Amino acid sequence: MQTTTGTAPAPAPGKQSTPAYELTGVSKVYGSGSAAVAALSDIDLRVEPREVLAIVGASGSGKTTLLQLLGALDRPSAGTVRCDGRDIQSMGEGELSRLRRDTIGFVFQQFNLIPTLTARQNVELVAASTGVPAAARVARAAELLGSVGLSERAGHLPSQLSGGEQQRVAIARALMNRPRVILADEPTGNLDSATGADVLALLQHVAADNGQTLVLITHEQAVTEAAPRVVTLRDGRLISDTRS
Amino acid sequence: MFHLSYMLAELRRRRGRTILTALGLAVGVALVVTVNAVASGLDRAQQDVLAPLTGVGTDMTATRPLAIGDGDGGAEGLTEAERQRLREQAGPGPGLNLRELEPGSTFSTDTFAATRELTFSASQTAEIAAIDGVEAAAGSLTLSANHVSGTVPEIDVTQGGGPGGAPPQGAFGDSDITFESRSVTGVDPAQPDIAAVTPSQITDGEYFSATGSPRQAIVSAAYAGTEGVAVGDIIGLGGEDFRVIGIASSPIGGTASDVYVKLATLQSVADLAGQINAVRVRASSGDLVPAVADAIAAGLEGAQVTTAADLAERVGGSLDDTRELSSTLGTALVIVGLVAAVLIASLLTLASVSKRVRELGTLKALGWSRGAVVRQISGESLIQGLLGGVVGAVAGVIASLAIDAGGWTLEASVSGTADTAQAATAAGGPPGGGPFGLGQAAITTGSELVEISTTPSLPLILLAIGLAVLGGLIAGAAGSLRAARLRPAAALRTVE
Ligand SMILES: Nc1ncnc2c1ncn2[C@@H]1O[C@H](COP(=O)(O)OP(=O)(O)OP(=O)(O)O)[C@@H](O)[C@H]1O
Ligand SMILES: [Mg+2]
């Protein structure tokens, strides 16, 4: 469907390549003193480029916290998080925002589209500071909306789109800056099951097409069963990591 | 530009807040424009009142007032020669001894008396002109021209109670003797702009011409009115005939003589060759006036220098009161208005950032830098500021023009209070009352209605819009500071 992106090299079997993520002894504590909450404890995790990974676990088990660390939205309390071999602990605010802009694409449970902007403007907005000329941005946004099946809806405001359509706009937005990783926190959580299945299929499809690593949090039994790798959290600990 | 459309979209979404913020700033700006337009209108009105008073370009007048019975600067400081000259010039009024004349015979006599200013050599004009910062200096001579005529009365010695008895009331009893006195000023026709009467004061006829006859006279409108003198008439001065060539109006607060003639003519008629009693001076710049005034006072013995600022103090009335009110109340109003507007704008911007925690967090999570977020928030505030500035400027202009169209008039007045009399002494002569009070150049008292023009100027409008933009930027800075601190994790956590 879409072949313009995808720069990450496929991992050569048997040969050591730089992992998309490498977490060692990662802990995250919110608050301090008696109010401290240990959201993550001693997590070790390695994610290869182009891997598709589902994170599951009960509510409050730390899934979103883990995804925030992967998305360079937060820093761990202990341990190291390496993204593309770079330790996010050592990166400054500006470097982190460039990392988020150029390497990571985010998809949210609540879509998080800017309500005042059209679908196309929402997609375009994230490339505003990349130095890509405006005309090229417009063209790419239109192309991406086409690739998620929304060419006809480019000029619509989020309020004029269905939930599934909004999430597809959000997926197009996540792809805008040609990231190497797509992170999605319950992308189907606000959708009915049929629409959710479509959105999941789309995510997996574009990730595979572009050679992107896909990490998603889900409660869907079907996804968990279909995912090639499933990481389970409980009370902030990684209790299982299964590949099928 | 794309950012701009996002900014505009956001401002449209939060329309109520946007309008409120812009309106707050608009009120501040409208206040700035209106208050300043009124203030400068009042200043201009004051200038208009003062302009003829100071002449077109006279910044100060140097005289040597003689304060009789006053220890400092009085007769004590004079040389014997000066005292002698003063006696000759000032007394004893009409140089006439009726006893020497045959009763029943008619007589007529003309004399000139110096006013309360001492005369001094006209060469002082050149010395003053040589002072640094003096652009032009012109000498003038103001005298009291007295004319006595009539029939020598039959004096009844028996009725008068013998020698040493009090003279009958009115000094000359019921006789037909008339005593006329009027002030006359000699001006240098070569320097009309700083003369005691300027071409702009001429309401009828014309001004002195350098080539014209030495017997030309200009009379004040007030004198012309009471004496029924018109252009073309002949009036007598010191026994000489002068042709009236012009009528001059006298500004209120200014000093006016009854008659103006050329300086050289007056000097010769009054037998005061080379003598003047005032030097009118224009400084090369307004800033230099105080320094020049000091230099003149130091160089001319017993000199008193009256500046335009001293003259301004004479002007009172509702114009003056309103100016004072506008400079105090107006300034307070503007400051309070602007501070309130900026405060409101800042609070509303902070509130709007709080409502957009998730949106701004999402932008950060998707790679927007702090700088980009700050630019977005500041840009929105800037547009609000600009909007408020333009609306406020328009409102201010309308308000100013409405006041202007209302034909607002105020009164500028000069009254003959004790203070005024003192200022008058400094400026050129007492308004009567002194020992030689008759026929002296006098302060023109009365009042004048001045229309206040409150048209706002373009620089003022631009300044006001600039203030609104600045206010918007301050509000934007407050919001940006908050937005910059937002954690990108808010994108996943905040519920809306
Ligand atoms: N900002 C925070 N301050 C304090 N505690 C927090 C904060 N964010 C998360 N927590 C706590 O950390 C723990 C892990 O939260 P997290 O959101 O990662 O769970 P989750 O697995 O995503 O749950 P859910 O499936 O309900 O989304 C929870 O106990 C939560 O209360
Ligand atoms: Mg969660």
mmCIF file of N, CA and C in Angstrom, chain A residues 26-28 38-43 60-63 232-239:
data_model
loop_
_atom_site.group_PDB
_atom_site.id
_atom_site.type_symbol
_atom_site.label_atom_id
_atom_site.label_comp_id
_atom_site.label_asym_id
_atom_site.label_seq_id
_atom_site.Cartn_x
_atom_site.Cartn_y
_atom_site.Cartn_z
ATOM 1 N N VAL A 26 14.792 -1.268 35.133
ATOM 2 C CA VAL A 26 14.030 -0.014 35.157
ATOM 3 C C VAL A 26 12.953 -0.031 36.240
ATOM 4 N N SER A 27 12.964 1.032 37.067
ATOM 5 C CA SER A 27 11.913 1.228 38.060
ATOM 6 C C SER A 27 11.351 2.622 37.895
ATOM 7 N N LYS A 28 10.074 2.715 38.239
ATOM 8 C CA LYS A 28 9.473 4.048 38.234
ATOM 9 C C LYS A 28 8.649 4.209 39.494
ATOM 10 N N ALA A 38 5.121 2.581 43.631
ATOM 11 C CA ALA A 38 6.078 1.929 42.736
ATOM 12 C C ALA A 38 5.296 1.404 41.545
ATOM 13 N N ALA A 39 5.298 2.179 40.432
ATOM 14 C CA ALA A 39 4.506 1.796 39.255
ATOM 15 C C ALA A 39 5.207 0.734 38.434
ATOM 16 N N LEU A 40 6.537 0.771 38.434
ATOM 17 C CA LEU A 40 7.329 -0.253 37.742
ATOM 18 C C LEU A 40 8.502 -0.656 38.623
ATOM 19 N N SER A 41 8.806 -1.969 38.645
ATOM 20 C CA SER A 41 9.926 -2.426 39.458
ATOM 21 C C SER A 41 10.826 -3.351 38.655
ATOM 22 N N ASP A 42 12.064 -2.955 38.510
ATOM 23 C CA ASP A 42 13.126 -3.811 37.983
ATOM 24 C C ASP A 42 12.759 -4.499 36.665
ATOM 25 N N ILE A 43 12.432 -3.702 35.689
ATOM 26 C CA ILE A 43 12.039 -4.248 34.384
ATOM 27 C C ILE A 43 13.259 -4.392 33.479
ATOM 28 N N GLY A 60 -3.797 -0.684 36.397
ATOM 29 C CA GLY A 60 -2.878 -0.236 37.446
ATOM 30 C C GLY A 60 -1.604 -1.038 37.507
ATOM 31 N N SER A 61 -1.397 -1.951 36.561
ATOM 32 C CA SER A 61 -0.214 -2.803 36.625
ATOM 33 C C SER A 61 1.034 -2.090 36.104
ATOM 34 N N GLY A 62 0.863 -0.962 35.452
ATOM 35 C CA GLY A 62 2.040 -0.188 35.032
ATOM 36 C C GLY A 62 2.231 -0.103 33.536
ATOM 37 N N LYS A 63 1.233 -0.501 32.752
ATOM 38 C CA LYS A 63 1.385 -0.539 31.288
ATOM 39 C C LYS A 63 1.641 0.857 30.713
ATOM 40 N N THR A 232 3.580 -9.452 29.820
ATOM 41 C CA THR A 232 2.546 -9.291 30.843
ATOM 42 C C THR A 232 3.132 -8.629 32.082
ATOM 43 N N LEU A 233 2.418 -7.615 32.566
ATOM 44 C CA LEU A 233 2.838 -6.922 33.789
ATOM 45 C C LEU A 233 1.855 -7.242 34.905
ATOM 46 N N ARG A 234 2.394 -7.285 36.132
ATOM 47 C CA ARG A 234 1.528 -7.389 37.303
ATOM 48 C C ARG A 234 2.198 -6.632 38.434
ATOM 49 N N ASP A 235 1.471 -5.685 38.980
ATOM 50 C CA ASP A 235 1.981 -4.846 40.069
ATOM 51 C C ASP A 235 3.351 -4.251 39.739
ATOM 52 N N GLY A 236 3.507 -3.848 38.522
ATOM 53 C CA GLY A 236 4.744 -3.170 38.130
ATOM 54 C C GLY A 236 5.892 -4.098 37.795
ATOM 55 N N ARG A 237 5.626 -5.405 37.837
ATOM 56 C CA ARG A 237 6.691 -6.344 37.495
ATOM 57 C C ARG A 237 6.354 -7.061 36.202
ATOM 58 N N LEU A 238 7.433 -7.407 35.478
ATOM 59 C CA LEU A 238 7.249 -8.149 34.239
ATOM 60 C C LEU A 238 7.166 -9.618 34.624
ATOM 61 N N ILE A 239 5.968 -10.210 34.457
ATOM 62 C CA ILE A 239 5.834 -11.596 34.930
ATOM 63 C C ILE A 239 5.887 -12.625 33.817
#
